[in-house]
mmCIF file of C-alpha atoms and ligand atoms in Angstrom:
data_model
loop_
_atom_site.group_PDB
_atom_site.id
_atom_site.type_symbol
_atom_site.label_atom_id
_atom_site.label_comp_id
_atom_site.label_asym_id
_atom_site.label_seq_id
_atom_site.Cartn_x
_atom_site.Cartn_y
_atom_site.Cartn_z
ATOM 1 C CA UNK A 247 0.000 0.000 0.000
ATOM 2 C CA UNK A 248 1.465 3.474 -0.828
ATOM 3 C CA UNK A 249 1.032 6.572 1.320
ATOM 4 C CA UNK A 250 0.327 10.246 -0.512
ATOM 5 C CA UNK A 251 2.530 12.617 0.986
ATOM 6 C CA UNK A 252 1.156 16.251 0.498
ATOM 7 C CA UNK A 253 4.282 17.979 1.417
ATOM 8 C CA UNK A 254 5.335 20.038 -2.083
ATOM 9 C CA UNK A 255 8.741 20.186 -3.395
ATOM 10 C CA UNK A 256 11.101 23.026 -3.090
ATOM 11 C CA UNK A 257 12.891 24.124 -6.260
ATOM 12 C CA UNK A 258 15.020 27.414 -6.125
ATOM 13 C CA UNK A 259 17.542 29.292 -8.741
ATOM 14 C CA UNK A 260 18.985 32.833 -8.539
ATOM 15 C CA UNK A 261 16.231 34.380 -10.855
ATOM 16 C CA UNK A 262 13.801 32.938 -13.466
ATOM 17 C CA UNK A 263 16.412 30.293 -15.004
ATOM 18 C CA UNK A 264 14.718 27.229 -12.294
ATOM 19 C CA UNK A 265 11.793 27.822 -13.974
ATOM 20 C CA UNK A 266 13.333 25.410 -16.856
ATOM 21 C CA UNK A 267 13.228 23.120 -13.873
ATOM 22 C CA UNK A 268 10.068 23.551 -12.782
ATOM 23 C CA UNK A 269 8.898 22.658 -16.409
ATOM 24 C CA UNK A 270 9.866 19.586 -16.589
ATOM 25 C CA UNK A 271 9.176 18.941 -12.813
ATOM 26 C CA UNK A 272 5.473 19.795 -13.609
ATOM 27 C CA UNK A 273 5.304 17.310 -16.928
ATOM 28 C CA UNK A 274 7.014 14.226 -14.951
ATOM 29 C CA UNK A 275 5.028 14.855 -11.350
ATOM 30 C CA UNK A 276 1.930 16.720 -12.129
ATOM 31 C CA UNK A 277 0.444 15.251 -9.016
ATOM 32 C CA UNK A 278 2.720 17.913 -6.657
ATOM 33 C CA UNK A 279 2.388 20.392 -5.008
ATOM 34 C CA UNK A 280 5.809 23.144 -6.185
ATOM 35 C CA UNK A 281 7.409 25.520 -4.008
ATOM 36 C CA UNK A 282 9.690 28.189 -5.828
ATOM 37 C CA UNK A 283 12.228 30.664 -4.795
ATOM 38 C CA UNK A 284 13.701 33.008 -7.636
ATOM 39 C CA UNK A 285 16.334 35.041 -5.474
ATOM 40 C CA UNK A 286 16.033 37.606 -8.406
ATOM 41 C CA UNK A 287 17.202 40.342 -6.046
ATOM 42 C CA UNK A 288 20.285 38.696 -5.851
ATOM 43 C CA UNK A 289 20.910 37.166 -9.028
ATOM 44 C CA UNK A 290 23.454 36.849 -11.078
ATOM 45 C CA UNK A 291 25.039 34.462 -8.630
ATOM 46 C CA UNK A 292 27.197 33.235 -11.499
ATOM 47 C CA UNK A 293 30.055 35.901 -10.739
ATOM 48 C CA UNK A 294 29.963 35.556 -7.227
ATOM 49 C CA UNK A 295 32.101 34.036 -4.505
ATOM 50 C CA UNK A 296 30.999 30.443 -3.617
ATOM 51 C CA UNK A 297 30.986 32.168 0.029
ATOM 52 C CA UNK A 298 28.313 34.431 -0.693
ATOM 53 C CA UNK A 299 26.444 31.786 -2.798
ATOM 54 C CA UNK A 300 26.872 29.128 -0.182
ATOM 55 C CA UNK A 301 24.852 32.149 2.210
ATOM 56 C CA UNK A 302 22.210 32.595 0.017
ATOM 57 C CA UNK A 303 21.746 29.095 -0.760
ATOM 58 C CA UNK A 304 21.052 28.258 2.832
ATOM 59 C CA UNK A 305 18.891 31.161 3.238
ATOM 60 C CA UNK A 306 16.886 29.853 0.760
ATOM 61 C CA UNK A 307 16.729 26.230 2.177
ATOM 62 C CA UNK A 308 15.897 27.818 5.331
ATOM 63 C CA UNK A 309 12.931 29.380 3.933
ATOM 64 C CA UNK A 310 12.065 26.426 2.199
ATOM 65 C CA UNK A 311 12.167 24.439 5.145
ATOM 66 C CA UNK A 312 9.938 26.352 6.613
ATOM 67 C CA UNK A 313 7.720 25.848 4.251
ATOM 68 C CA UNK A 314 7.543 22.586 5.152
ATOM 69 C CA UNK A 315 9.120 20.974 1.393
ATOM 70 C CA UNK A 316 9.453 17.087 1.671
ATOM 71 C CA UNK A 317 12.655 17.200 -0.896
ATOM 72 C CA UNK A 318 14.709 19.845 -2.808
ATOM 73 C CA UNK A 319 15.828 20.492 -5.710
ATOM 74 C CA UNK A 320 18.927 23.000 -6.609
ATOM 75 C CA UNK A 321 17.589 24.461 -9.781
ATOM 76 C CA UNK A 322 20.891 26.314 -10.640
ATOM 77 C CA UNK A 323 23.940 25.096 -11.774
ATOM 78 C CA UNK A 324 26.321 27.866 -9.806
ATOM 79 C CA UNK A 325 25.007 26.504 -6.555
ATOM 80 C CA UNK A 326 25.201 22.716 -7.372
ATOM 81 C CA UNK A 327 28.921 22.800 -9.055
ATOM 82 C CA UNK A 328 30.011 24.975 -5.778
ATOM 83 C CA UNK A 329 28.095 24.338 -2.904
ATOM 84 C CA UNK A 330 26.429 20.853 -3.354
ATOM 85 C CA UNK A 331 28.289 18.716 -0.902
ATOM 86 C CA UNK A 332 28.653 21.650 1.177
ATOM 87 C CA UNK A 333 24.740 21.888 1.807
ATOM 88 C CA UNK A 334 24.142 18.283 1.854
ATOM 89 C CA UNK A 335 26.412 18.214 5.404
ATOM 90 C CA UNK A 336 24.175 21.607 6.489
ATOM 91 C CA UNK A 337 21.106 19.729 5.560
ATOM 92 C CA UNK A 338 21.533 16.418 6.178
ATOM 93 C CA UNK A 339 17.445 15.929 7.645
ATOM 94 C CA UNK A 340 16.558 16.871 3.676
ATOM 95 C CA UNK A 341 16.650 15.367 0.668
ATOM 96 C CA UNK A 342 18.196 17.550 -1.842
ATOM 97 C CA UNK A 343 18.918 16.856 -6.014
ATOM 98 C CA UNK A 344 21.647 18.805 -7.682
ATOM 99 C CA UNK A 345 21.419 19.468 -11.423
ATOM 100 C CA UNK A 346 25.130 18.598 -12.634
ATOM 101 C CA UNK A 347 24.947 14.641 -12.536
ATOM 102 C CA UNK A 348 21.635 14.644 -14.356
ATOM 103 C CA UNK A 349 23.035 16.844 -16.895
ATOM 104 C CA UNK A 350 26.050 14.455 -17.124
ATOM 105 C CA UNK A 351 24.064 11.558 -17.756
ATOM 106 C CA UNK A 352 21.750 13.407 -20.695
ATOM 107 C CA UNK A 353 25.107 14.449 -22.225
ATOM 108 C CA UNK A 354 26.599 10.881 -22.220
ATOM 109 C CA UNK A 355 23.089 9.262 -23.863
ATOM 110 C CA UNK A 356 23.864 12.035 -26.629
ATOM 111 C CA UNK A 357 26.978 12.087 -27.817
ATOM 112 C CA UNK A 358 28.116 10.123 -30.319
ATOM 113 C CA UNK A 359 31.522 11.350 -30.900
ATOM 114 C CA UNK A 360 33.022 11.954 -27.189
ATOM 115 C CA UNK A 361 33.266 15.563 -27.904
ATOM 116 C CA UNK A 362 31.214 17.848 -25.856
ATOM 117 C CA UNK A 363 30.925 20.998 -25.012
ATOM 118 C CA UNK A 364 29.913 22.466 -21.696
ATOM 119 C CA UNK A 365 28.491 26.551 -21.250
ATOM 120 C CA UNK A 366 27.561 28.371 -17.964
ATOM 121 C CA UNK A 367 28.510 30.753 -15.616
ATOM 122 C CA UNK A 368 31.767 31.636 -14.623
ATOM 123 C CA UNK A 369 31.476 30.239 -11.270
ATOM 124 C CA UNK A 370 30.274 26.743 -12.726
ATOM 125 C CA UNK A 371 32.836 26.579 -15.253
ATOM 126 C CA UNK A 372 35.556 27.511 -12.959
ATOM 127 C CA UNK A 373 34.841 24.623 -10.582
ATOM 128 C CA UNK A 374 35.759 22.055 -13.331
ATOM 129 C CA UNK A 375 32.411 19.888 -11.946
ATOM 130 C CA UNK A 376 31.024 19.192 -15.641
ATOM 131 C CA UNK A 377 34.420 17.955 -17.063
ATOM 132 C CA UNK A 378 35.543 16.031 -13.801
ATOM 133 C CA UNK A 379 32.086 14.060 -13.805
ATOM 134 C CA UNK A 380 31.818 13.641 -17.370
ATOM 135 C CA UNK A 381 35.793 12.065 -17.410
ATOM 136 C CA UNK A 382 34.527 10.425 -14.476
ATOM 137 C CA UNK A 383 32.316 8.708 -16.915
ATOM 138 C CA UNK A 384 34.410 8.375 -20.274
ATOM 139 C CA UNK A 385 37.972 8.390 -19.665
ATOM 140 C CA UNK A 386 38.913 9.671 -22.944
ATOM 141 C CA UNK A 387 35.744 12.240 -23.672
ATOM 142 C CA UNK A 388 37.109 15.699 -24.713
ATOM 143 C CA UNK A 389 35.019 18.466 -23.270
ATOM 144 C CA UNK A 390 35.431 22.308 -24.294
ATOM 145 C CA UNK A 391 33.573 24.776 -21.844
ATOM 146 C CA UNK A 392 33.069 28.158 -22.228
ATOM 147 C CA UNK A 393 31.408 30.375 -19.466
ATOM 148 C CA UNK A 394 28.615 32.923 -20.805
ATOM 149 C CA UNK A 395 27.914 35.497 -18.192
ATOM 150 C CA UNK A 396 25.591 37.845 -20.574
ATOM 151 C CA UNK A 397 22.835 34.902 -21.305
ATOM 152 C CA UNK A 398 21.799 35.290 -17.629
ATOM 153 C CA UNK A 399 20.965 39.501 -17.636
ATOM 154 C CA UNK A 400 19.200 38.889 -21.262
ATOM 155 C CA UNK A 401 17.585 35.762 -19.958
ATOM 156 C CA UNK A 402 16.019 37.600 -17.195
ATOM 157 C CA UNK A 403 15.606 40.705 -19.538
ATOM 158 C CA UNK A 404 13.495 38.588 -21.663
ATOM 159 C CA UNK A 405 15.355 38.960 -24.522
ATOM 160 C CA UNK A 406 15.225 34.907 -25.622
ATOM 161 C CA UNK A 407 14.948 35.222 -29.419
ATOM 162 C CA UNK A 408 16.427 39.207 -30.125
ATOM 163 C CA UNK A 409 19.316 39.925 -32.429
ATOM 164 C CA UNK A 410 21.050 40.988 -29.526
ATOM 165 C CA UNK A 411 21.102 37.523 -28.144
ATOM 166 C CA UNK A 412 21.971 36.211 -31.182
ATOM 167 C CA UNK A 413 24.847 38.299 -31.767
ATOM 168 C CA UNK A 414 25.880 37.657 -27.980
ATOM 169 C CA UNK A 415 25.734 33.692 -28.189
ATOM 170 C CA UNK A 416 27.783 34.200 -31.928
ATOM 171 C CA UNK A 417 30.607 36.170 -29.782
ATOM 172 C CA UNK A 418 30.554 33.257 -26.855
ATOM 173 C CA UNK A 419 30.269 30.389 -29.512
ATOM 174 C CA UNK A 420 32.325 30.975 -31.992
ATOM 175 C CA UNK A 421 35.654 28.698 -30.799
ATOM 176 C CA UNK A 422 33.254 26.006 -29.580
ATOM 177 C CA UNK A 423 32.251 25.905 -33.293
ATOM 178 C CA UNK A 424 35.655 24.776 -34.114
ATOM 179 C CA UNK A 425 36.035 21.798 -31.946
ATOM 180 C CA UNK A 426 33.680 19.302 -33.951
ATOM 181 C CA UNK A 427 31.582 18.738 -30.546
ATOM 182 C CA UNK A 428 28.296 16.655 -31.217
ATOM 183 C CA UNK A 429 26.102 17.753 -28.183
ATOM 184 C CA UNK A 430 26.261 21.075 -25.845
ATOM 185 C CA UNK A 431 25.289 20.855 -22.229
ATOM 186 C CA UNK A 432 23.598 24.106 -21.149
ATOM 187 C CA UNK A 433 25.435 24.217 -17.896
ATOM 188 C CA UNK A 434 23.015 26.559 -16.837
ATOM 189 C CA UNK A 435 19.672 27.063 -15.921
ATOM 190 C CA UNK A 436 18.649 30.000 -17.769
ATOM 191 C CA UNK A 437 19.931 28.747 -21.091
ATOM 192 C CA UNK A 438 17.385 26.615 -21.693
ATOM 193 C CA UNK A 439 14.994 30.049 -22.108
ATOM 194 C CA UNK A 440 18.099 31.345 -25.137
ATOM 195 C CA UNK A 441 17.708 28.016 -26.358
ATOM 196 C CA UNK A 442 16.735 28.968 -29.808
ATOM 197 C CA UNK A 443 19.271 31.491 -30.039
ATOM 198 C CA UNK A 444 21.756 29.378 -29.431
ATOM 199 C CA UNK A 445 20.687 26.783 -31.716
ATOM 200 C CA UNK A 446 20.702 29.678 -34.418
ATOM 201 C CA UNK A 447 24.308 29.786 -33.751
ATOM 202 C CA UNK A 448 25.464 26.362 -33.627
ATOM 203 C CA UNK A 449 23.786 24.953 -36.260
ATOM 204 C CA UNK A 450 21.812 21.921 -36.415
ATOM 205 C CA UNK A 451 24.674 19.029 -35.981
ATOM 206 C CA UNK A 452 25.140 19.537 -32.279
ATOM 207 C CA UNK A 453 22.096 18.224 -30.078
ATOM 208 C CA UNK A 454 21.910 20.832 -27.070
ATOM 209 C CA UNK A 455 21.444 19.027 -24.125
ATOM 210 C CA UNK A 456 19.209 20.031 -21.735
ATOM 211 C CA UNK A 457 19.527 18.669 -17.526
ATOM 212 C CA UNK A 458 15.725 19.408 -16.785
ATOM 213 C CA UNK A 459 14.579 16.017 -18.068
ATOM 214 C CA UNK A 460 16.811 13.899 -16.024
ATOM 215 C CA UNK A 461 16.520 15.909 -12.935
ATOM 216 C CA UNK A 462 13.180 15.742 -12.723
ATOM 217 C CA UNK A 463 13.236 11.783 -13.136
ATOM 218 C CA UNK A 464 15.816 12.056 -10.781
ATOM 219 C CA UNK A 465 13.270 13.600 -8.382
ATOM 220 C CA UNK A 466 10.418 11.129 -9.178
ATOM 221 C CA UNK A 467 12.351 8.422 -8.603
ATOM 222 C CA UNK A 468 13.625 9.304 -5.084
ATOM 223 C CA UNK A 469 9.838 10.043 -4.335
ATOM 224 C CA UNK A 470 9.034 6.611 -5.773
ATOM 225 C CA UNK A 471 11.447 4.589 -4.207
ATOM 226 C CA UNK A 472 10.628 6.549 -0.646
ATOM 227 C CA UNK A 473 7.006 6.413 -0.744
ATOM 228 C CA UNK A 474 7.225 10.003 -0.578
ATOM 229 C CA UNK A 475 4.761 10.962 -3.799
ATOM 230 C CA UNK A 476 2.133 13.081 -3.665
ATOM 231 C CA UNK A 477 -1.523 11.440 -5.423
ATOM 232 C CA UNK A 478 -3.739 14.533 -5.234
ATOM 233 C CA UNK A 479 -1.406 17.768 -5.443
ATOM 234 C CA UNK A 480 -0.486 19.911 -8.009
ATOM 235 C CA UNK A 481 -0.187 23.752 -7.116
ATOM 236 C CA UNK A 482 2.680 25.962 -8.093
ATOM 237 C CA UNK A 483 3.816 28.600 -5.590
ATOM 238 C CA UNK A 484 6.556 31.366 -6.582
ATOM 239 C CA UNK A 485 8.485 33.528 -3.921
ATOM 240 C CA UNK A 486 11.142 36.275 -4.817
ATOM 241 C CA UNK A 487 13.291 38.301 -3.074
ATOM 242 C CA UNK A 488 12.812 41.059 -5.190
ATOM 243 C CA UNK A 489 9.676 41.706 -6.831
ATOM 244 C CA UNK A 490 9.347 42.950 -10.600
ATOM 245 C CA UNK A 491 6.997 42.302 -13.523
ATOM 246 C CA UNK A 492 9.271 40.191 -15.834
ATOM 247 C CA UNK A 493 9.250 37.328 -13.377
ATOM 248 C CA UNK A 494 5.427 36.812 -13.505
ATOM 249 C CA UNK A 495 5.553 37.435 -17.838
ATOM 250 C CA UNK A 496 8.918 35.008 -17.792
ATOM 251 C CA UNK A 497 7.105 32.444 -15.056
ATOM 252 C CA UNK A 498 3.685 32.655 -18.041
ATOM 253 C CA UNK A 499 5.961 32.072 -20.422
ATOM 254 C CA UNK A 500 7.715 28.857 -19.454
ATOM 255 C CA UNK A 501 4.456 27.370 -17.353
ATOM 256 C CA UNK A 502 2.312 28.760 -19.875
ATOM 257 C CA UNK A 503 0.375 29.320 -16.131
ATOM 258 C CA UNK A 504 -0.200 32.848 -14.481
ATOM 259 C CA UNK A 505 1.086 33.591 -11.329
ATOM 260 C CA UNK A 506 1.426 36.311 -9.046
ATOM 261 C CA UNK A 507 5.144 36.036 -7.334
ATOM 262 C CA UNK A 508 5.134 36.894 -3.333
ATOM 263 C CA UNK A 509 8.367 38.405 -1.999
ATOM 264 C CA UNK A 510 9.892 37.308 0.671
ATOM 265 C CA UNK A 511 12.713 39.124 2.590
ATOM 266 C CA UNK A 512 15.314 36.223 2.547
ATOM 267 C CA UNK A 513 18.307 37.969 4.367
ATOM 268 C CA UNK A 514 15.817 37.355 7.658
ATOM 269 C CA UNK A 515 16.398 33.826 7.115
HETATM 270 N N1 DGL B 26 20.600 29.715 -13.284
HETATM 271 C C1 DGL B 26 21.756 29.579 -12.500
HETATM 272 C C2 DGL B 26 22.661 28.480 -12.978
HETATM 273 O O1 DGL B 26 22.164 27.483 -13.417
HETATM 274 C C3 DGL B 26 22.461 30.836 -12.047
HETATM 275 C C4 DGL B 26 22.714 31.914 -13.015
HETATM 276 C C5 DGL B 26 23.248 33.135 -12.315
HETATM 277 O O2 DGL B 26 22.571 33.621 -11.422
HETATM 278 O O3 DGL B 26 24.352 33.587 -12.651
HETATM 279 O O4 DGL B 26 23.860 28.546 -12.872
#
């Protein structure tokens, strides 16, 4: 016999890129209930210390916690590629699913060739986490990464399909274009929303791999396996720390679902 658990999920990101997340989240478990947190007061994390985003990160699970979330997920690839062990050991009473190995695993279904590129932020690039777990995987893959700190501001601008973003991706692509890679991983959460613009750019031989998929299975099967699922849920719930209109059109955008963000003053947590 298998309990309903009515506790929602947690999900949380810097800004509006989780939402990519919380996509697929809502087309694998459509039967829970969502928390988000958008910390778009705070975002870009991508150029900031892992210090400072190890402090927001557990403000956030603090909040979420409080919210009573049965499991969470790290819907940003700055936090999980920095802080992920980190907040397991602060958090050890929660459940919590990074985005990197998911991504991994996509990325290794996909290529064909061993050749793979890897964009995000500065911070997630830095840490070396995609290319260490992907060698991890395939001793011999070859992995070029490339971090591309304006997709975030013209993510969250809402610039997904604009010249601008075209021409910006063009700049940040062009030397990945030489390398013969078969599949991209967008390292990043916000990507996903650029996604077309980036195709645009590299063309229609490299498969851009996407970590929402397999994080969200990811999720569903920890629920599974715990008894944790939810039968009868199903309502989405976004908190900010700064509020502003584009999250709401950005959020109706993605979900195709309106919502009304509620801010939350995270530093009190
Ligand atoms: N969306 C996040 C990520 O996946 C963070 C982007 C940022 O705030 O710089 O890395």
């Amino acid at each position: 016999m298998s309990n309903t658990d009515k506790r929602p999920i947690g999900i949380f990101d810097s800004g509006v890129g989780g939402l990519t997340i919380v996509k697929e989240v809502i087309e694998v478990l459509p039967k829970e209930d969502i928390i988000y947190f958008g910390d778009t007061a705070r975002v870009p994390y991508g150029s900031k210390s892992k210090e400072l985003v190890y402090k927001f990160s557990c403000q956030i699970i603090r909040f979420l916690k409080e919210k009573n979330v049965k499991a969470i997920i790290i819907a940003c690839n700055t936090v999980s590629s920095n802080c992920y062990e980190d907040l397991k050991k602060e958090f050890f009473d929660i459940p919590i699913i990074e985005v990197l190995e998911p991504g991994v695993k996509s990325a290794i279904k996909v290529t064909k060739n061993n050749k793979v590129g890897v964009i995000g932020t500065e911070a997630t690039i830095r840490s070396g986490e995609y290319e260490r777990k992907l060698k991890e995987n395939i001793k011999d893959i070859q992995v070029y990464s490339k971090s591309c700190p304006l997709f975030v501001p013209l993510a969250e601008e809402g610039f997904l399909e604009d010249k601008i973003t075209v021409d910006v991706a063009e700049k940040y692509l062009k030397d990945l274009k030489n390398y013969n890679i078969d599949s991209l991983i967008l390292g990043c959460t916000h990507y996903p929303l650029l996604k077309e613009s980036i195709k645009k750019v590299m063309g229609d031989k490299v498969k851009i791999v996407n970590p929402a998929f397999e994080t969200a299975l990811k999720m569903k099967n920890y629920l599974q396996q715990n008894n944790l699922e939810n039968k009868n849920g199903g309502s989405h719930k976004f908190y900010v720390s700064d509020k502003n209109d584009k999250f709401d059109f950005i959020c109706s955008l993605v979900l195709k679902e309106n919502h009304i963000a509620e801010k939350v003053s995270i530093e009190n947590y």
